[in-house]
Short mmCIF file of C-alpha atoms and ligand atoms in Angstrom, two decimals:
data_model
loop_
_atom_site.label_atom_id
_atom_site.label_comp_id
_atom_site.label_asym_id
_atom_site.label_seq_id
_atom_site.Cartn_x
_atom_site.Cartn_y
_atom_site.Cartn_z
CA MET N 1 167.15 -81.94 34.31
CA ARG N 2 170.37 -81.09 36.13
CA ILE N 3 170.05 -80.40 39.84
CA GLN N 4 172.38 -79.61 42.76
CA ALA N 5 172.19 -82.03 45.68
CA ALA N 6 174.05 -83.11 48.80
CA VAL N 7 174.85 -86.79 48.24
CA LEU N 8 175.73 -89.29 50.98
CA ARG N 9 178.03 -91.93 49.50
CA GLU N 10 179.28 -93.66 52.67
CA LEU N 11 177.83 -93.96 56.16
CA GLY N 12 179.39 -91.61 58.68
CA GLN N 13 181.02 -89.53 55.93
CA ALA N 14 180.43 -85.93 54.88
CA PHE N 15 178.00 -85.08 52.08
CA GLU N 16 179.36 -84.21 48.68
CA ILE N 17 177.64 -81.43 46.79
CA GLU N 18 177.12 -82.80 43.30
CA GLU N 19 175.25 -82.20 40.08
CA LEU N 20 172.75 -85.00 39.48
CA GLU N 21 170.36 -85.83 36.67
CA LEU N 22 166.71 -85.83 37.81
CA ALA N 23 164.22 -87.60 35.53
CA PRO N 24 160.77 -86.06 34.98
CA PRO N 25 157.85 -87.23 37.14
CA LYS N 26 156.16 -90.49 36.12
CA ALA N 27 152.50 -91.34 36.68
CA ASN N 28 151.15 -89.98 40.00
CA GLU N 29 154.38 -88.12 40.77
CA VAL N 30 155.23 -84.44 40.86
CA LEU N 31 158.36 -82.35 40.24
CA VAL N 32 158.90 -79.69 42.92
CA ARG N 33 161.43 -76.86 42.95
CA THR N 34 162.75 -76.91 46.52
CA VAL N 35 162.43 -73.59 48.36
CA ALA N 36 163.56 -74.71 51.81
CA SER N 37 164.39 -77.84 53.77
CA GLY N 38 164.76 -78.39 57.47
CA ILE N 39 167.49 -80.74 58.68
CA CYS N 40 165.82 -83.39 60.82
CA HIS N 41 167.41 -85.71 63.34
CA SER N 42 166.28 -88.67 61.20
CA ASP N 43 168.60 -87.46 58.44
CA TYR N 44 171.40 -87.57 61.00
CA SER N 45 170.31 -91.09 62.02
CA VAL N 46 170.65 -92.26 58.41
CA VAL N 47 174.13 -90.76 58.07
CA HIS N 48 175.18 -92.68 61.18
CA GLY N 49 173.53 -95.96 60.24
CA VAL N 50 170.85 -95.93 62.99
CA LEU N 51 168.20 -95.77 60.26
CA ARG N 52 169.08 -97.71 57.15
CA SER N 53 169.12 -96.47 53.59
CA PRO N 54 170.68 -97.67 50.34
CA LEU N 55 173.60 -95.62 49.03
CA PRO N 56 174.31 -93.26 47.39
CA VAL N 57 171.35 -91.27 48.63
CA VAL N 58 170.00 -87.73 48.69
CA LEU N 59 168.68 -87.24 52.21
CA GLY N 60 166.29 -84.55 53.39
CA HIS N 61 162.57 -85.02 53.90
CA GLU N 62 161.44 -81.82 55.65
CA GLY N 63 161.07 -80.00 52.34
CA ALA N 64 158.75 -77.42 50.86
CA GLY N 65 158.61 -75.95 47.42
CA ILE N 66 156.66 -75.09 44.29
CA ILE N 67 155.25 -77.58 41.82
CA GLU N 68 156.95 -77.29 38.42
CA GLU N 69 155.47 -80.26 36.63
CA VAL N 70 152.93 -83.00 37.34
CA GLY N 71 153.06 -86.53 35.97
CA PRO N 72 150.18 -88.32 34.23
CA GLY N 73 147.15 -88.90 36.42
CA VAL N 74 147.82 -86.03 38.84
CA THR N 75 144.72 -83.86 38.97
CA HIS N 76 144.79 -82.27 42.45
CA LEU N 77 148.02 -80.31 41.90
CA LYS N 78 149.26 -77.98 39.17
CA PRO N 79 152.44 -76.04 38.36
CA GLY N 80 152.78 -73.04 40.67
CA ASP N 81 151.11 -74.71 43.68
CA LYS N 82 152.98 -74.40 46.97
CA VAL N 83 153.46 -77.76 48.68
CA ILE N 84 154.97 -79.20 51.84
CA ALA N 85 156.39 -82.73 51.55
CA SER N 86 154.84 -85.22 53.95
CA LEU N 87 156.40 -88.47 55.17
CA THR N 88 153.54 -90.62 53.93
CA PRO N 89 152.33 -90.96 50.35
CA SER N 90 148.75 -91.46 51.68
CA CYS N 91 148.20 -93.94 48.83
CA GLY N 92 144.48 -94.21 49.58
CA GLN N 93 144.45 -97.83 48.40
CA CYS N 94 145.99 -99.82 51.26
CA THR N 95 144.14 -101.17 54.30
CA MET N 96 145.54 -98.53 56.67
CA CYS N 97 144.67 -95.66 54.31
CA LYS N 98 141.16 -97.09 53.94
CA GLU N 99 140.91 -97.11 57.74
CA LEU N 100 141.73 -93.37 57.55
CA LYS N 101 145.19 -93.87 59.10
CA PRO N 102 147.45 -92.55 56.34
CA PHE N 103 150.28 -92.14 58.90
CA MET N 104 150.48 -95.96 58.77
CA CYS N 105 150.15 -96.21 54.95
CA SER N 106 151.61 -99.56 53.85
CA GLN N 107 153.53 -97.81 51.07
CA MET N 108 155.49 -95.67 53.53
CA GLY N 109 158.16 -98.32 54.11
CA LYS N 110 159.11 -98.25 50.45
CA LEU N 111 159.83 -94.55 50.71
CA LEU N 112 161.54 -94.66 54.12
CA THR N 113 163.73 -97.74 53.77
CA ASP N 114 164.01 -98.44 50.02
CA CYS N 115 164.29 -94.69 49.31
CA THR N 116 162.70 -95.14 45.90
CA GLN N 117 159.48 -93.92 44.32
CA LEU N 118 156.38 -96.09 44.76
CA ASP N 119 157.18 -98.09 41.59
CA GLY N 120 160.50 -99.17 43.18
CA THR N 121 162.73 -97.10 40.89
CA THR N 122 164.70 -93.90 41.46
CA ARG N 123 164.48 -90.61 39.56
CA HIS N 124 167.97 -89.39 40.50
CA LYS N 125 171.11 -90.53 38.70
CA THR N 126 174.72 -89.41 38.82
CA LEU N 127 176.01 -87.81 35.64
CA GLY N 128 177.72 -91.17 35.08
CA GLY N 129 174.33 -92.92 35.08
CA GLU N 130 174.46 -94.56 38.54
CA ASP N 131 171.13 -94.71 40.47
CA VAL N 132 170.90 -92.36 43.43
CA TYR N 133 168.21 -92.96 46.07
CA ALA N 134 166.10 -90.26 47.75
CA LEU N 135 165.02 -90.46 51.40
CA CYS N 136 161.22 -90.75 51.72
CA GLY N 137 161.04 -90.57 47.93
CA VAL N 138 161.62 -86.84 48.48
CA GLY N 139 165.33 -85.93 48.80
CA SER N 140 164.95 -82.32 49.95
CA PHE N 141 168.73 -81.86 50.18
CA GLY N 142 168.46 -81.20 46.45
CA SER N 143 167.42 -78.12 44.48
CA HIS N 144 164.52 -80.06 42.92
CA MET N 145 162.56 -83.10 44.11
CA VAL N 146 160.38 -85.70 42.44
CA MET N 147 157.91 -87.24 44.90
CA PRO N 148 154.67 -89.22 44.93
CA ALA N 149 151.77 -86.83 44.35
CA GLY N 150 150.19 -88.06 47.59
CA SER N 151 153.24 -86.91 49.56
CA ALA N 152 152.94 -83.31 48.27
CA ILE N 153 150.44 -81.43 50.43
CA LYS N 154 149.11 -78.22 48.92
CA VAL N 155 149.14 -75.17 51.19
CA PRO N 156 147.67 -71.67 50.59
CA GLU N 157 149.51 -69.31 48.25
CA ASP N 158 150.46 -66.90 51.05
CA THR N 159 152.26 -69.62 53.07
CA PRO N 160 155.93 -68.76 53.81
CA LEU N 161 157.66 -72.01 52.88
CA GLU N 162 161.03 -71.02 54.40
CA THR N 163 159.45 -71.53 57.83
CA THR N 164 156.54 -73.90 57.30
CA CYS N 165 158.85 -76.54 55.77
CA LEU N 166 159.33 -77.66 59.38
CA ILE N 167 155.72 -78.83 59.40
CA GLY N 168 156.65 -81.57 56.92
CA CYS N 169 158.27 -83.72 59.59
CA GLY N 170 159.27 -82.41 63.03
CA VAL N 171 156.28 -80.20 63.75
CA THR N 172 153.66 -82.67 62.55
CA THR N 173 155.44 -85.47 64.44
CA GLY N 174 155.56 -83.49 67.69
CA THR N 175 152.48 -81.29 67.65
CA GLY N 176 150.50 -84.23 66.26
CA ALA N 177 151.76 -86.50 69.08
CA ALA N 178 150.24 -84.08 71.62
CA LEU N 179 147.05 -83.15 69.74
CA ASN N 180 146.27 -86.38 67.86
CA THR N 181 148.02 -89.34 69.51
CA ALA N 182 147.59 -88.19 73.13
CA ASN N 183 144.75 -85.72 72.51
CA VAL N 184 145.88 -83.54 75.44
CA GLN N 185 142.93 -81.82 77.11
CA PRO N 186 142.68 -78.51 78.99
CA GLY N 187 144.01 -78.73 82.52
CA GLU N 188 146.11 -81.84 82.00
CA ALA N 189 149.73 -82.27 83.14
CA THR N 190 152.47 -83.30 80.70
CA ALA N 191 156.22 -83.91 80.60
CA VAL N 192 158.47 -83.94 77.54
CA ILE N 193 161.90 -85.60 77.49
CA GLY N 194 164.15 -84.04 74.84
CA CYS N 195 163.74 -80.50 73.56
CA GLY N 196 165.00 -80.64 69.97
CA GLY N 197 162.69 -79.78 67.06
CA VAL N 198 160.27 -82.62 67.83
CA GLY N 199 160.26 -82.09 71.61
CA LEU N 200 159.63 -78.35 71.20
CA SER N 201 156.75 -79.18 68.86
CA ILE N 202 155.28 -81.56 71.45
CA ILE N 203 155.51 -78.76 74.03
CA GLN N 204 153.65 -76.45 71.67
CA GLY N 205 151.00 -79.10 71.04
CA CYS N 206 150.54 -79.50 74.81
CA ARG N 207 150.13 -75.73 75.17
CA ILE N 208 147.66 -75.54 72.26
CA GLY N 209 145.73 -78.46 73.76
CA GLY N 210 145.42 -76.51 77.02
CA ALA N 211 147.80 -78.42 79.33
CA THR N 212 148.42 -76.41 82.50
CA ILE N 213 151.63 -78.21 83.50
CA ILE N 214 154.25 -78.75 80.77
CA ILE N 215 157.59 -79.98 82.11
CA ALA N 216 160.51 -79.79 79.65
CA ILE N 217 163.46 -82.09 80.33
CA ASP N 218 166.80 -81.48 78.55
CA PRO N 219 170.41 -81.18 79.69
CA MET N 220 171.14 -78.19 77.39
CA GLU N 221 170.30 -74.83 78.97
CA GLU N 222 169.73 -73.25 75.54
CA LYS N 223 167.05 -75.84 74.75
CA ARG N 224 165.37 -75.49 78.16
CA ASP N 225 165.16 -71.72 77.57
CA LEU N 226 163.60 -72.32 74.14
CA ALA N 227 161.17 -74.78 75.75
CA MET N 228 159.99 -72.02 78.12
CA ASP N 229 159.44 -69.73 75.09
CA MET N 230 157.35 -72.47 73.46
CA GLY N 231 155.05 -72.87 76.45
CA ALA N 232 156.78 -75.08 79.01
CA THR N 233 155.84 -74.21 82.59
CA HIS N 234 158.78 -75.99 84.27
CA THR N 235 162.17 -77.30 83.17
CA ILE N 236 164.45 -80.04 84.49
CA ASN N 237 168.14 -80.54 83.84
CA PRO N 238 168.37 -84.36 84.07
CA PHE N 239 172.13 -84.17 84.70
CA GLU N 240 171.52 -82.21 87.89
CA GLU N 241 168.22 -83.58 89.24
CA ASP N 242 166.44 -86.94 89.14
CA PRO N 243 163.82 -86.20 86.47
CA ILE N 244 161.28 -88.74 87.78
CA ALA N 245 161.43 -87.45 91.37
CA ARG N 246 161.21 -83.85 90.16
CA VAL N 247 158.18 -84.55 87.88
CA LYS N 248 156.44 -86.19 90.85
CA GLU N 249 157.26 -83.20 93.04
CA ILE N 250 155.92 -80.67 90.51
CA THR N 251 152.66 -82.63 90.19
CA GLY N 252 152.03 -82.95 93.90
CA GLY N 253 153.39 -86.50 94.07
CA ILE N 254 151.07 -88.09 91.49
CA GLY N 255 152.82 -87.69 88.12
CA VAL N 256 151.63 -86.41 84.73
CA HIS N 257 148.78 -87.51 82.49
CA TYR N 258 151.14 -87.83 79.54
CA ALA N 259 154.93 -88.25 79.47
CA PHE N 260 156.43 -87.91 75.99
CA GLU N 261 159.82 -89.26 74.91
CA ALA N 262 161.40 -87.43 71.98
CA LEU N 263 165.01 -88.63 72.06
CA GLY N 264 164.80 -92.18 70.80
CA ARG N 265 166.78 -93.62 73.73
CA VAL N 266 165.67 -96.72 75.59
CA GLU N 267 166.65 -95.35 79.04
CA THR N 268 164.52 -92.25 78.62
CA MET N 269 161.64 -94.31 77.16
CA GLU N 270 161.74 -96.35 80.37
CA GLN N 271 161.84 -93.16 82.46
CA THR N 272 158.47 -92.00 81.06
CA TRP N 273 156.85 -94.95 82.86
CA GLY N 274 157.99 -93.54 86.19
CA MET N 275 156.59 -90.08 85.46
CA ILE N 276 152.94 -90.87 84.74
CA ARG N 277 150.04 -90.97 87.19
CA PRO N 278 147.57 -93.90 87.47
CA THR N 279 145.73 -94.24 84.11
CA GLY N 280 148.42 -92.02 82.56
CA THR N 281 150.08 -92.68 79.22
CA ALA N 282 153.73 -92.85 78.19
CA VAL N 283 153.86 -91.61 74.58
CA ILE N 284 156.98 -92.72 72.72
CA VAL N 285 157.78 -90.42 69.82
CA GLY N 286 161.56 -90.93 69.51
CA VAL N 287 162.87 -93.79 67.37
CA ALA N 288 165.32 -96.21 69.03
CA SER N 289 167.51 -98.68 67.12
CA LEU N 290 165.00 -101.22 65.89
CA ASP N 291 166.76 -104.18 67.55
CA GLN N 292 166.44 -102.70 71.05
CA SER N 293 163.77 -103.56 73.65
CA VAL N 294 161.99 -101.40 76.19
CA LYS N 295 161.47 -102.91 79.67
CA ILE N 296 158.69 -101.61 81.88
CA PRO N 297 157.89 -102.70 85.46
CA ALA N 298 154.62 -104.68 85.50
CA ALA N 299 153.46 -102.87 88.66
CA GLY N 300 152.39 -99.88 86.59
CA LEU N 301 149.84 -102.02 84.76
CA LEU N 302 147.87 -102.40 88.01
CA ALA N 303 147.51 -98.63 87.96
CA GLU N 304 146.30 -98.83 84.34
CA TYR N 305 149.45 -97.23 82.97
CA GLU N 306 149.51 -97.23 79.18
CA ILE N 307 152.40 -97.06 76.75
CA GLN N 308 151.65 -95.75 73.28
CA GLY N 309 153.85 -95.34 70.21
CA SER N 310 153.38 -92.27 68.06
CA CYS N 311 154.37 -92.20 64.40
CA TYR N 312 154.24 -88.99 62.38
CA GLY N 313 151.90 -87.48 64.96
CA SER N 314 149.10 -89.92 64.05
CA SER N 315 148.42 -87.34 61.36
CA THR N 316 146.28 -87.14 58.29
CA PRO N 317 148.59 -84.84 56.31
CA LYS N 318 145.91 -83.43 53.99
CA LYS N 319 144.01 -82.24 57.08
CA ASP N 320 146.80 -81.63 59.61
CA ILE N 321 149.47 -79.88 57.51
CA PRO N 322 147.10 -77.06 56.42
CA ARG N 323 145.80 -76.93 60.02
CA PHE N 324 149.33 -76.45 61.39
CA VAL N 325 150.00 -73.80 58.71
CA GLU N 326 146.92 -71.93 59.96
CA LEU N 327 148.06 -72.27 63.58
CA TYR N 328 151.41 -70.79 62.50
CA LYS N 329 149.74 -67.87 60.72
CA SER N 330 147.57 -67.14 63.76
CA GLY N 331 150.69 -67.04 65.97
CA GLU N 332 149.72 -70.06 68.07
CA LEU N 333 152.34 -72.34 66.57
CA LYS N 334 155.79 -70.76 66.83
CA LEU N 335 158.15 -71.86 64.06
CA ASP N 336 160.50 -68.91 63.49
CA GLU N 337 161.73 -69.27 67.07
CA MET N 338 162.63 -72.93 66.44
CA ILE N 339 164.94 -72.10 63.55
CA THR N 340 168.47 -71.62 64.83
CA GLN N 341 170.02 -70.76 61.47
CA ARG N 342 169.38 -70.61 57.75
CA ILE N 343 172.16 -71.97 55.59
CA GLU N 344 173.08 -72.68 51.98
CA LEU N 345 173.26 -76.26 50.75
CA LYS N 346 177.08 -76.11 50.64
CA GLU N 347 177.13 -75.49 54.43
CA ILE N 348 175.26 -78.72 55.19
CA ASN N 349 178.22 -80.61 56.66
CA ARG N 350 178.77 -77.92 59.30
CA ALA N 351 175.07 -78.08 60.26
CA PHE N 352 175.34 -81.86 60.69
CA ASP N 353 178.42 -81.49 62.89
CA GLU N 354 176.47 -79.04 65.07
CA MET N 355 173.55 -81.46 65.27
CA GLY N 356 175.96 -84.18 66.39
CA ARG N 357 176.98 -81.94 69.30
CA GLY N 358 173.31 -81.37 70.21
CA GLU N 359 173.47 -77.66 69.35
CA GLY N 360 170.45 -75.65 68.18
CA ALA N 361 166.91 -76.74 67.42
CA ARG N 362 166.67 -76.59 63.63
CA SER N 363 168.82 -75.55 60.69
CA VAL N 364 166.98 -74.72 57.47
CA ILE N 365 168.61 -74.94 54.04
CA MET N 366 167.47 -72.19 51.68
CA TYR N 367 167.67 -72.71 47.91
ZN1 LIG L 401 148.22 -96.29 51.88
ZN1 LIG L 402 162.18 -85.99 60.06
#
C-alpha cells in the first residue's frame, strides 16, 4: 500500500515528506493505521547521529493506532484493535524474556539499531524500490506502520490514542524508572535532572509512588513550572544555583533516596552521585553517547551508594502499558499537560527545530 511518511535521508538534514510503498505484514507482524505519534528525544538523537540508524529511515517510535491487518500466526490481535507501539518486541523466546525481563529482550537491538523487522528485512520501500528502514521496526512518522506483533500492545477500546501514544516510549521510560526500576516508596525523597517528556514522567512516577520530596532540576523556567504541575515539590535552576548543594539543603543535609538523570549527559550523570544519601541510588535514565564513560568518586561506595541504569522503565509492556493507560484515565497520570502542541506530519521539521532549542515537552503528530 501507499503511505505518507517523513523520511530521513542524511544525518543532520530535514525530513522529506514522501510517498512510500509499505508491504503487508509477514508472519507474526501487524499492520497498524497510525492515529498519533509523539516526537521523542531519541528520534532527535538519531537525526544528529548520537544514536545510529541505517538510512534512509522512517523515524518515530512513540506511536499508537488501529490494527488494520494481522500477519500469519497472530492470534492475540485483530483488525480494529487499538494498540500502542512498545520499544521491545517481547519475543518470549530469548533468555531475558524467559526471565520475565522483556525490557531487555535480545531481539530489541535488531529493531533499535538495524531498524528492520525481526527477520532482518524492511517493509518500507521508496516508489523506486529502494529499501527504507523503520526505527524500532515501527516508523510512527508514517501514516501506517508494520511492526512485530509483540511490539503492539492492545489497550481498551475507549483509550484516547492521541494522548496515550506518549506511553509508548517517554512515559513508560520515565514513570517506569520511578515505579519499577527504583520502586519509590511513600515518604522517600527524590531528585530529577532534566524535565523534558521523560523527566516529567519520572516526576509523576515519584508522586504516584508517594515520594514526599520531589526536586526538579532544569534551566528552562517553562519546564520547571510544568514540573511543579506534575508533582514536583521543589525546583532548581542549575544555571543559578549549585544543584548538589541545593538538593542537600532541601533534604536537611543528607541527600535524596533516588536521584534520576534524564538528560543523557555525563556531567549530570556524575552529579546524581553527589545528591544521594548513604544507601541511596543514582538512577540513570538518559542515554549518553555509547563511547563515553561515567566517573564516580569511590568514597560514595563506603556509604553504600548505588548506581543503576534504567532501560524502558524496566517495564513489562503487556502489564505496564495498560496500567499507565488506567492511571491516565483515573487522572493520576497527567499526559494532556505534557503535550505542548499537536501538529501535522508536514510540520515535523519545525517541531524538530524547537526540540533542538529545548522548547516544550512533547509535540504530537496527528494523522
Ligand atoms: Zn525476547
Ligand atoms: Zn523514545
